[in-house]
Amino acid sequence: MENKCIVLGVSGGIAVYKALDVVSRLKKHNIDVRVIMTKSATEFVTPLSFQSLSQNQVIVDMFAEPKAFEIQHISLAKRADLMLIVPATANIIGKVANGIADDMLSTTIMATKAPVVFATAMNTNMYENRIVQDNMCKLRKYGYKFIEPASGRLACGDLGKGKLQDTEIIVEYALSVLNENKDLQGKNVIVTAGPTIAPIDPVRFITNRSTGKMGYEIAKEARDRGANVTLISGPTNLKAPFGIEVINVSTNEEMYNALLNRFEEADIVVKSAAVADYKPSEYSEKKIKKSSQGLELNLIRDRDILKTIGEQKKNQIIIGFAAESHDLIENAQSKLERKNLDYIVANNILSKDTGFGTDNNKVTIIGKEGFKLSLEKMSKREVAKNIFDLIKGR
Ligand SMILES: Cc1cc2nc3c(=O)[nH]c(=O)nc-3n(C[C@H](O)[C@H](O)[C@H](O)COP(=O)(O)O)c2cc1C
């Protein structure tokens, strides 16, 4: 996201301090962050904190002596690739909806042609107020975007909707709007991610070391490129990404049913889940009591989901994953052919800083026409990007 500029508008809600985290997260993506605060916002946090984190001068007063000879609300409005308002008060929403431009923030919003995103945060009664709702409805019609607040315990002690959305989600949303490449617009993409479990009894199960990170990054990349994404996820500790339909499953059978139900409408299926190949031949309804003896488990082969969709495939592009500990390319190549895939992404799971649970991966992508692309170690998001670039390019 080099060379991108986000003008971050900060209005006066109790969640102003969270906007600091948004600045620091955006900076990690090398984004030029320009902060405009309302006067009320400075009652909560000083401009100095925003200035230090953004490494740019913070603007509050429209009539302050300019530091350079430029009309700042116009120059910032032009420079912005995106205006992100965090937190967005009922007041700033009301002002913009009614054409009021009486301070630096509202004037810049009025003057920009960049997309404007409001991350709303306010007391539940304020949020549910018909006037606030009407204002948001009106702004949506004009193309302004909103990041819905979350529900929870609010600063005022009330329980309900109005809490500023997670800063991680706000940043993800902003990056998604900034992404200009929409080459998957309108495509239905299904991604499977994470492990599945094979239950032994009501307490115990067999599973594997997949954390779902790779699949979640693939799903987010597809979403940001305009696809309608369904993420079928085994049990993970990851947050559900915004704008993606997440279907939570636990067993091989549940993943099979979820995928097969949607397979016909899919354009692209990326099967990055580590589905259990074996399950106990019998499930014990009662907890198996421990004894001084050992315990033998008889495992039987479970469904081969990838093979099934390979057999049912019509026009879908199917991408499988091969996590291998040896003979990486040979094993991956054989899986690609046996399962009628279009591409297979092979990675060596014995490597310490890539693969399961890490943020990076080092993969080789093999295509059915025999073509092979070995990538350097890179973030899982970069791997995801490469996979879709490749599909689109071919
Ligand atoms: C302690 C405190 C917390 C507030 N929190 C919020 C809030 O979360 N959301 C909101 O819309 N207004 C909140 N307000 C009210 C706004 O500060 C007030 O409407 C102000 O005029 C907003 O100005 P601005 O939109 O120019 O920043 C709060 C006020 C106080 C005193």
Short mmCIF file of C-alpha atoms and ligand atoms in Angstrom, two decimals:
data_model
loop_
_atom_site.label_atom_id
_atom_site.label_comp_id
_atom_site.label_asym_id
_atom_site.label_seq_id
_atom_site.Cartn_x
_atom_site.Cartn_y
_atom_site.Cartn_z
CA MET A 1 0.00 0.00 0.00
CA GLU A 2 2.92 2.31 -0.68
CA ASN A 3 2.05 5.82 -1.90
CA LYS A 4 -1.50 5.63 -0.57
CA CYS A 5 -2.85 8.40 1.61
CA ILE A 6 -5.63 8.01 4.15
CA VAL A 7 -7.05 11.11 5.77
CA LEU A 8 -8.18 9.94 9.19
CA GLY A 9 -10.96 12.08 10.62
CA VAL A 10 -11.29 11.81 14.38
CA SER A 11 -14.51 13.11 15.92
CA GLY A 12 -15.31 13.49 19.61
CA GLY A 13 -16.45 10.16 21.04
CA ILE A 14 -15.14 8.15 23.96
CA ALA A 15 -13.49 5.76 21.48
CA VAL A 16 -11.00 8.41 20.24
CA TYR A 17 -8.15 6.56 21.96
CA LYS A 18 -8.82 3.53 19.74
CA ALA A 19 -8.19 5.67 16.66
CA LEU A 20 -4.53 5.81 17.79
CA ASP A 21 -4.31 2.08 17.22
CA VAL A 22 -5.85 2.53 13.77
CA VAL A 23 -3.09 5.04 12.90
CA SER A 24 -0.36 2.73 14.07
CA ARG A 25 -1.82 -0.26 12.18
CA LEU A 26 -2.14 1.80 8.97
CA LYS A 27 1.46 2.99 9.31
CA LYS A 28 2.58 -0.66 9.39
CA HIS A 29 1.12 -0.93 5.89
CA ASN A 30 3.27 2.07 4.81
CA ILE A 31 0.25 4.30 4.40
CA ASP A 32 0.64 8.05 4.61
CA VAL A 33 -1.82 8.96 7.38
CA ARG A 34 -3.02 12.57 7.71
CA VAL A 35 -5.11 13.22 10.80
CA ILE A 36 -7.85 15.82 11.13
CA MET A 37 -9.42 16.09 14.59
CA THR A 38 -12.58 17.91 15.57
CA LYS A 39 -12.29 20.27 18.51
CA SER A 40 -14.34 17.85 20.64
CA ALA A 41 -11.96 14.99 19.78
CA THR A 42 -9.05 16.95 21.28
CA GLU A 43 -10.91 16.91 24.62
CA PHE A 44 -10.35 13.15 24.74
CA VAL A 45 -6.80 12.73 23.34
CA THR A 46 -4.27 15.41 22.44
CA PRO A 47 -3.21 16.00 18.82
CA LEU A 48 0.35 15.27 19.94
CA SER A 49 -0.39 11.53 20.25
CA PHE A 50 -1.81 11.41 16.72
CA GLN A 51 1.05 13.54 15.42
CA SER A 52 3.65 11.22 16.94
CA LEU A 53 2.07 8.07 15.55
CA SER A 54 1.22 9.44 12.11
CA GLN A 55 4.49 11.39 11.85
CA ASN A 56 2.49 14.18 10.30
CA GLN A 57 1.13 17.45 11.57
CA VAL A 58 -2.42 17.10 12.92
CA ILE A 59 -5.00 19.63 11.79
CA VAL A 60 -7.79 20.84 14.04
CA ASP A 61 -8.37 24.51 13.31
CA MET A 62 -9.44 25.52 9.81
CA PHE A 63 -8.30 29.10 10.33
CA ALA A 64 -4.92 28.38 11.92
CA GLU A 65 -1.85 29.98 10.31
CA PRO A 66 -1.04 27.53 7.47
CA LYS A 67 2.35 25.79 7.64
CA ALA A 68 2.65 25.77 3.86
CA PHE A 69 1.02 27.95 1.27
CA GLU A 70 -1.86 25.68 0.47
CA ILE A 71 -5.50 25.60 1.44
CA GLN A 72 -5.37 22.56 3.64
CA HIS A 73 -8.92 21.24 3.48
CA ILE A 74 -8.70 21.29 -0.31
CA SER A 75 -5.19 19.88 -0.58
CA LEU A 76 -5.95 17.08 1.89
CA ALA A 77 -9.28 16.35 0.23
CA LYS A 78 -7.42 15.96 -3.08
CA ARG A 79 -4.52 14.00 -1.66
CA ALA A 80 -6.77 11.44 0.09
CA ASP A 81 -7.20 8.03 -1.50
CA LEU A 82 -9.67 7.37 1.29
CA MET A 83 -11.21 9.33 4.14
CA LEU A 84 -11.75 7.19 7.23
CA ILE A 85 -13.67 8.66 10.16
CA VAL A 86 -12.85 6.91 13.45
CA PRO A 87 -14.80 7.24 15.64
CA ALA A 88 -17.69 8.85 13.78
CA THR A 89 -20.04 10.67 16.13
CA ALA A 90 -23.76 11.16 15.60
CA ASN A 91 -22.85 14.81 15.18
CA ILE A 92 -20.38 14.45 12.28
CA ILE A 93 -22.75 12.04 10.49
CA GLY A 94 -25.60 14.52 10.96
CA LYS A 95 -23.51 17.41 9.70
CA VAL A 96 -22.34 15.66 6.54
CA ALA A 97 -25.83 14.31 5.82
CA ASN A 98 -27.18 17.84 5.95
CA GLY A 99 -24.46 19.61 4.03
CA ILE A 100 -22.90 21.39 6.99
CA ALA A 101 -19.20 22.20 6.65
CA ASP A 102 -18.33 24.29 9.67
CA ASP A 103 -14.97 22.86 10.74
CA MET A 104 -11.89 21.31 9.17
CA LEU A 105 -13.19 17.73 9.22
CA SER A 106 -16.69 18.32 7.85
CA THR A 107 -15.32 20.74 5.23
CA THR A 108 -12.69 18.24 4.02
CA ILE A 109 -15.31 15.46 3.81
CA MET A 110 -17.43 17.81 1.71
CA ALA A 111 -14.51 18.67 -0.55
CA THR A 112 -13.21 15.18 -1.26
CA LYS A 113 -13.95 12.88 -4.17
CA ALA A 114 -12.28 9.96 -2.41
CA PRO A 115 -14.39 7.23 -0.81
CA VAL A 116 -15.50 8.14 2.73
CA VAL A 117 -15.93 5.47 5.41
CA PHE A 118 -17.51 6.20 8.79
CA ALA A 119 -16.70 3.85 11.69
CA THR A 120 -19.62 4.75 13.93
CA ALA A 121 -19.52 4.62 17.72
CA MET A 122 -22.10 5.98 20.11
CA ASN A 123 -24.54 5.09 22.84
CA THR A 124 -27.18 2.55 21.74
CA ASN A 125 -30.08 4.99 22.11
CA MET A 126 -28.22 7.55 20.02
CA TYR A 127 -27.44 4.90 17.41
CA GLU A 128 -31.04 3.73 17.26
CA ASN A 129 -32.39 7.28 17.08
CA ARG A 130 -34.46 7.58 13.91
CA ILE A 131 -32.72 10.83 12.96
CA VAL A 132 -29.27 9.20 13.14
CA GLN A 133 -30.56 6.18 11.21
CA ASP A 134 -32.13 8.43 8.55
CA ASN A 135 -28.87 10.38 8.22
CA MET A 136 -26.90 7.17 7.69
CA CYS A 137 -29.47 5.91 5.19
CA LYS A 138 -29.22 9.17 3.24
CA LEU A 139 -25.41 9.06 3.22
CA ARG A 140 -25.40 5.42 2.09
CA LYS A 141 -27.54 6.43 -0.88
CA TYR A 142 -24.85 8.93 -1.86
CA GLY A 143 -22.16 6.22 -1.67
CA TYR A 144 -20.74 6.90 1.78
CA LYS A 145 -19.78 3.69 3.56
CA PHE A 146 -20.29 2.65 7.16
CA ILE A 147 -18.52 0.21 9.42
CA GLU A 148 -21.28 -0.95 11.74
CA PRO A 149 -20.59 -0.69 15.45
CA ALA A 150 -20.33 -3.86 17.52
CA SER A 151 -22.56 -4.86 20.41
CA GLY A 152 -21.27 -5.08 23.94
CA ARG A 153 -20.81 -3.14 27.14
CA LEU A 154 -20.51 0.55 26.28
CA ALA A 155 -18.45 3.18 28.11
CA CYS A 156 -21.64 4.60 29.63
CA GLY A 157 -22.38 1.21 31.21
CA ASP A 158 -25.24 0.33 28.85
CA LEU A 159 -25.31 -2.99 27.02
CA GLY A 160 -26.13 -2.83 23.32
CA LYS A 161 -25.02 -1.81 19.85
CA GLY A 162 -22.73 1.18 19.55
CA LYS A 163 -19.21 0.02 20.42
CA LEU A 164 -16.54 0.98 17.90
CA GLN A 165 -15.76 -2.02 15.70
CA ASP A 166 -12.45 -3.79 16.32
CA THR A 167 -9.56 -1.68 15.06
CA GLU A 168 -8.24 -4.71 13.17
CA ILE A 169 -11.52 -4.93 11.24
CA ILE A 170 -11.57 -1.16 10.60
CA VAL A 171 -8.09 -1.34 9.09
CA GLU A 172 -8.95 -4.44 7.08
CA TYR A 173 -12.01 -2.63 5.71
CA ALA A 174 -9.97 0.44 4.80
CA LEU A 175 -7.34 -1.64 3.00
CA SER A 176 -10.07 -3.45 1.15
CA VAL A 177 -11.57 -0.15 -0.11
CA LEU A 178 -8.07 1.02 -1.12
CA ASN A 179 -7.47 -2.12 -3.16
CA GLU A 180 -8.13 -1.02 -6.73
CA ASN A 181 -7.73 -4.45 -8.29
CA LYS A 182 -11.28 -5.86 -8.51
CA ASP A 183 -10.52 -8.61 -11.02
CA LEU A 184 -12.65 -11.16 -9.14
CA GLN A 185 -15.73 -8.92 -9.16
CA GLY A 186 -18.90 -11.00 -9.18
CA LYS A 187 -17.08 -14.35 -8.91
CA ASN A 188 -18.23 -16.86 -6.31
CA VAL A 189 -15.20 -18.09 -4.42
CA ILE A 190 -15.34 -20.82 -1.79
CA VAL A 191 -12.39 -21.25 0.53
CA THR A 192 -12.03 -24.02 3.08
CA ALA A 193 -9.68 -23.42 5.98
CA GLY A 194 -8.42 -24.83 9.25
CA PRO A 195 -8.44 -28.36 10.58
CA THR A 196 -11.36 -30.72 11.03
CA ILE A 197 -11.81 -32.94 14.04
CA ALA A 198 -12.62 -36.64 14.26
CA PRO A 199 -14.42 -37.29 17.57
CA ILE A 200 -13.50 -40.36 19.64
CA ASP A 201 -15.97 -39.82 22.49
CA PRO A 202 -17.83 -36.76 23.90
CA VAL A 203 -14.54 -35.41 25.27
CA ARG A 204 -11.74 -36.48 22.95
CA PHE A 205 -11.01 -36.02 19.29
CA ILE A 206 -8.23 -36.33 16.74
CA THR A 207 -7.17 -33.25 14.86
CA ASN A 208 -4.10 -31.66 13.23
CA ARG A 209 -1.94 -28.57 13.49
CA SER A 210 -3.65 -26.39 10.91
CA THR A 211 -4.54 -22.93 12.30
CA GLY A 212 -6.51 -21.71 9.27
CA LYS A 213 -4.26 -18.67 8.66
CA MET A 214 -3.53 -19.52 5.04
CA GLY A 215 -7.20 -20.05 4.15
CA TYR A 216 -8.35 -16.91 5.94
CA GLU A 217 -5.79 -14.82 4.02
CA ILE A 218 -6.97 -16.38 0.73
CA ALA A 219 -10.57 -15.54 1.61
CA LYS A 220 -9.66 -11.93 2.45
CA GLU A 221 -7.65 -11.48 -0.74
CA ALA A 222 -10.59 -12.77 -2.83
CA ARG A 223 -12.98 -10.44 -0.97
CA ASP A 224 -10.74 -7.43 -1.55
CA ARG A 225 -10.62 -8.26 -5.27
CA GLY A 226 -14.40 -8.10 -5.45
CA ALA A 227 -15.42 -11.76 -5.10
CA ASN A 228 -18.43 -13.07 -3.15
CA VAL A 229 -16.60 -15.24 -0.69
CA THR A 230 -17.79 -18.16 1.40
CA LEU A 231 -15.31 -19.39 3.97
CA ILE A 232 -15.95 -22.88 5.31
CA SER A 233 -13.87 -23.01 8.42
CA GLY A 234 -12.91 -25.77 10.80
CA PRO A 235 -12.26 -24.78 14.43
CA THR A 236 -9.70 -21.94 14.59
CA ASN A 237 -8.85 -19.04 16.90
CA LEU A 238 -9.17 -16.53 14.06
CA LYS A 239 -11.70 -13.71 13.93
CA ALA A 240 -14.41 -13.95 11.29
CA PRO A 241 -13.32 -11.51 8.56
CA PHE A 242 -15.85 -8.81 7.63
CA GLY A 243 -17.75 -9.08 4.37
CA ILE A 244 -17.30 -12.85 4.10
CA GLU A 245 -19.92 -15.50 4.78
CA VAL A 246 -18.34 -17.83 7.31
CA ILE A 247 -19.71 -21.35 7.79
CA ASN A 248 -18.26 -22.96 10.88
CA VAL A 249 -17.89 -26.72 10.77
CA SER A 250 -15.99 -29.25 12.83
CA THR A 251 -15.93 -32.68 11.20
CA ASN A 252 -14.99 -33.96 7.77
CA GLU A 253 -18.68 -34.76 7.16
CA GLU A 254 -19.80 -31.22 8.03
CA MET A 255 -17.16 -29.71 5.75
CA TYR A 256 -18.15 -32.11 2.97
CA ASN A 257 -21.84 -31.17 3.24
CA ALA A 258 -21.16 -27.43 3.45
CA LEU A 259 -18.92 -27.50 0.39
CA LEU A 260 -21.05 -29.82 -1.71
CA ASN A 261 -24.17 -27.71 -1.00
CA ARG A 262 -22.51 -24.70 -2.58
CA PHE A 263 -20.18 -26.26 -5.11
CA GLU A 264 -22.44 -25.86 -8.13
CA GLU A 265 -22.58 -22.06 -7.86
CA ALA A 266 -18.84 -21.71 -7.28
CA ASP A 267 -16.45 -20.28 -9.87
CA ILE A 268 -13.31 -20.92 -7.85
CA VAL A 269 -12.77 -23.32 -4.94
CA VAL A 270 -9.62 -23.11 -2.86
CA LYS A 271 -9.33 -26.08 -0.54
CA SER A 272 -6.71 -25.09 1.99
CA ALA A 273 -8.35 -26.91 4.93
CA ALA A 274 -6.43 -29.78 6.48
CA VAL A 275 -9.28 -32.26 6.53
CA ALA A 276 -8.90 -35.35 8.70
CA ASP A 277 -8.26 -38.35 6.47
CA TYR A 278 -9.08 -40.89 9.15
CA LYS A 279 -11.68 -41.21 11.88
CA PRO A 280 -12.27 -43.77 14.63
CA SER A 281 -14.29 -46.70 13.28
CA GLU A 282 -16.65 -46.29 16.22
CA TYR A 283 -17.69 -43.24 18.14
CA SER A 284 -18.29 -43.90 21.83
CA GLU A 285 -21.44 -42.10 23.08
CA LYS A 286 -20.05 -42.42 26.62
CA LYS A 287 -16.70 -41.09 27.73
CA ILE A 288 -14.17 -43.90 27.51
CA LYS A 289 -12.99 -44.54 31.06
CA LYS A 290 -9.28 -44.77 31.63
CA SER A 291 -7.93 -48.09 32.78
CA SER A 292 -4.51 -49.47 33.53
CA GLN A 293 -4.57 -51.07 30.07
CA GLY A 294 -3.57 -49.30 26.86
CA LEU A 295 -6.25 -48.22 24.42
CA GLU A 296 -6.41 -49.24 20.81
CA LEU A 297 -8.20 -47.06 18.32
CA ASN A 298 -9.22 -48.48 14.99
CA LEU A 299 -9.15 -45.75 12.36
CA ILE A 300 -11.01 -45.89 9.08
CA ARG A 301 -10.68 -43.72 5.99
CA ASP A 302 -13.00 -40.69 5.99
CA ARG A 303 -14.43 -38.94 2.92
CA ASP A 304 -12.03 -37.59 0.31
CA ILE A 305 -13.64 -34.18 -0.23
CA LEU A 306 -11.13 -32.93 -2.77
CA LYS A 307 -11.53 -36.04 -4.90
CA THR A 308 -15.33 -35.77 -4.79
CA ILE A 309 -15.39 -32.19 -6.01
CA GLY A 310 -12.74 -33.04 -8.62
CA GLU A 311 -15.16 -35.69 -9.96
CA GLN A 312 -18.16 -33.31 -9.92
CA LYS A 313 -16.28 -30.41 -11.43
CA LYS A 314 -17.82 -28.63 -14.44
CA ASN A 315 -16.40 -25.15 -15.05
CA GLN A 316 -15.06 -24.56 -11.58
CA ILE A 317 -11.38 -23.87 -11.04
CA ILE A 318 -10.18 -26.02 -8.15
CA ILE A 319 -7.05 -25.30 -6.20
CA GLY A 320 -5.85 -27.84 -3.66
CA PHE A 321 -3.07 -27.70 -1.11
CA ALA A 322 -0.43 -30.34 -0.45
CA ALA A 323 1.31 -30.14 2.91
CA GLU A 324 4.17 -32.57 2.59
CA SER A 325 7.13 -33.60 4.71
CA HIS A 326 9.06 -35.28 1.86
CA ASP A 327 9.09 -35.63 -1.94
CA LEU A 328 7.15 -32.37 -2.05
CA ILE A 329 6.82 -31.87 -5.79
CA GLU A 330 6.29 -35.54 -6.71
CA ASN A 331 3.57 -35.98 -4.06
CA ALA A 332 1.87 -32.72 -4.98
CA GLN A 333 1.96 -33.53 -8.70
CA SER A 334 0.42 -36.92 -8.08
CA LYS A 335 -2.34 -35.40 -5.90
CA LEU A 336 -3.09 -32.83 -8.62
CA GLU A 337 -3.63 -35.57 -11.19
CA ARG A 338 -5.46 -38.08 -8.96
CA LYS A 339 -7.96 -35.47 -7.81
CA ASN A 340 -8.54 -33.69 -11.12
CA LEU A 341 -7.40 -30.29 -9.79
CA ASP A 342 -6.43 -27.23 -11.81
CA TYR A 343 -3.68 -26.13 -9.46
CA ILE A 344 -2.00 -27.43 -6.37
CA VAL A 345 -0.10 -25.35 -3.84
CA ALA A 346 2.66 -27.42 -2.27
CA ASN A 347 4.48 -26.54 0.92
CA ASN A 348 7.02 -28.29 3.07
CA ILE A 349 5.63 -28.60 6.59
CA LEU A 350 8.99 -29.43 8.14
CA SER A 351 10.33 -25.96 7.54
CA LYS A 352 10.27 -24.08 10.90
CA ASP A 353 9.34 -20.51 9.95
CA THR A 354 6.76 -21.29 7.26
CA GLY A 355 3.65 -23.45 7.10
CA PHE A 356 1.41 -24.34 10.06
CA GLY A 357 0.64 -21.51 12.46
CA THR A 358 3.19 -19.05 11.04
CA ASP A 359 2.48 -15.83 9.16
CA ASN A 360 4.66 -16.86 6.23
CA ASN A 361 4.69 -19.60 3.69
CA LYS A 362 7.04 -20.85 1.01
CA VAL A 363 5.16 -22.66 -1.70
CA THR A 364 5.38 -24.08 -5.17
CA ILE A 365 2.27 -23.75 -7.30
CA ILE A 366 1.82 -26.46 -9.90
CA GLY A 367 -0.70 -26.24 -12.75
CA LYS A 368 -2.33 -29.17 -14.51
CA GLU A 369 -0.61 -28.33 -17.79
CA GLY A 370 2.67 -29.13 -16.07
CA PHE A 371 3.60 -25.58 -15.30
CA LYS A 372 5.39 -24.84 -12.01
CA LEU A 373 5.99 -21.63 -10.03
CA SER A 374 8.27 -21.69 -7.00
CA LEU A 375 7.81 -18.66 -4.77
CA GLU A 376 10.18 -17.20 -2.22
CA LYS A 377 9.21 -17.18 1.44
CA MET A 378 6.50 -14.50 1.79
CA SER A 379 3.49 -13.58 3.91
CA LYS A 380 0.44 -15.80 3.54
CA ARG A 381 -1.44 -12.82 2.12
CA GLU A 382 1.25 -12.46 -0.57
CA VAL A 383 0.90 -16.17 -1.35
CA ALA A 384 -2.86 -15.67 -1.69
CA LYS A 385 -2.26 -12.74 -4.03
CA ASN A 386 0.07 -14.83 -6.18
CA ILE A 387 -2.47 -17.65 -6.44
CA PHE A 388 -5.19 -15.34 -7.78
CA ASP A 389 -2.75 -13.42 -10.02
CA LEU A 390 -1.80 -16.72 -11.55
CA ILE A 391 -5.37 -17.87 -12.14
CA LYS A 392 -6.36 -14.53 -13.64
CA GLY A 393 -3.21 -14.35 -15.73
CA ARG A 394 -3.83 -17.75 -17.29
C1 LIG B 1 -17.52 11.69 27.75
C2 LIG B 1 -18.23 11.88 26.45
C3 LIG B 1 -18.29 10.83 25.57
C4 LIG B 1 -18.94 10.96 24.33
N1 LIG B 1 -18.99 9.91 23.48
C5 LIG B 1 -19.64 10.02 22.30
C6 LIG B 1 -19.71 8.93 21.42
O1 LIG B 1 -19.15 7.86 21.66
N2 LIG B 1 -20.38 9.09 20.25
C7 LIG B 1 -20.99 10.27 19.92
O2 LIG B 1 -21.61 10.33 18.86
N3 LIG B 1 -20.93 11.33 20.75
C8 LIG B 1 -20.27 11.24 21.94
N4 LIG B 1 -20.21 12.31 22.78
C9 LIG B 1 -20.87 13.57 22.37
C10 LIG B 1 -20.00 14.35 21.39
O3 LIG B 1 -18.76 14.65 21.97
C11 LIG B 1 -20.73 15.64 20.98
O4 LIG B 1 -21.90 15.31 20.24
C12 LIG B 1 -19.84 16.55 20.19
O5 LIG B 1 -20.57 17.68 19.82
C13 LIG B 1 -19.28 15.87 18.95
O6 LIG B 1 -18.54 16.81 18.20
P1 LIG B 1 -17.74 16.39 16.88
O7 LIG B 1 -18.64 15.52 16.08
O8 LIG B 1 -17.46 17.71 16.23
O9 LIG B 1 -16.51 15.73 17.34
C14 LIG B 1 -19.55 12.21 24.00
C15 LIG B 1 -19.44 13.28 24.89
C16 LIG B 1 -18.79 13.12 26.08
C17 LIG B 1 -18.70 14.28 27.01
#
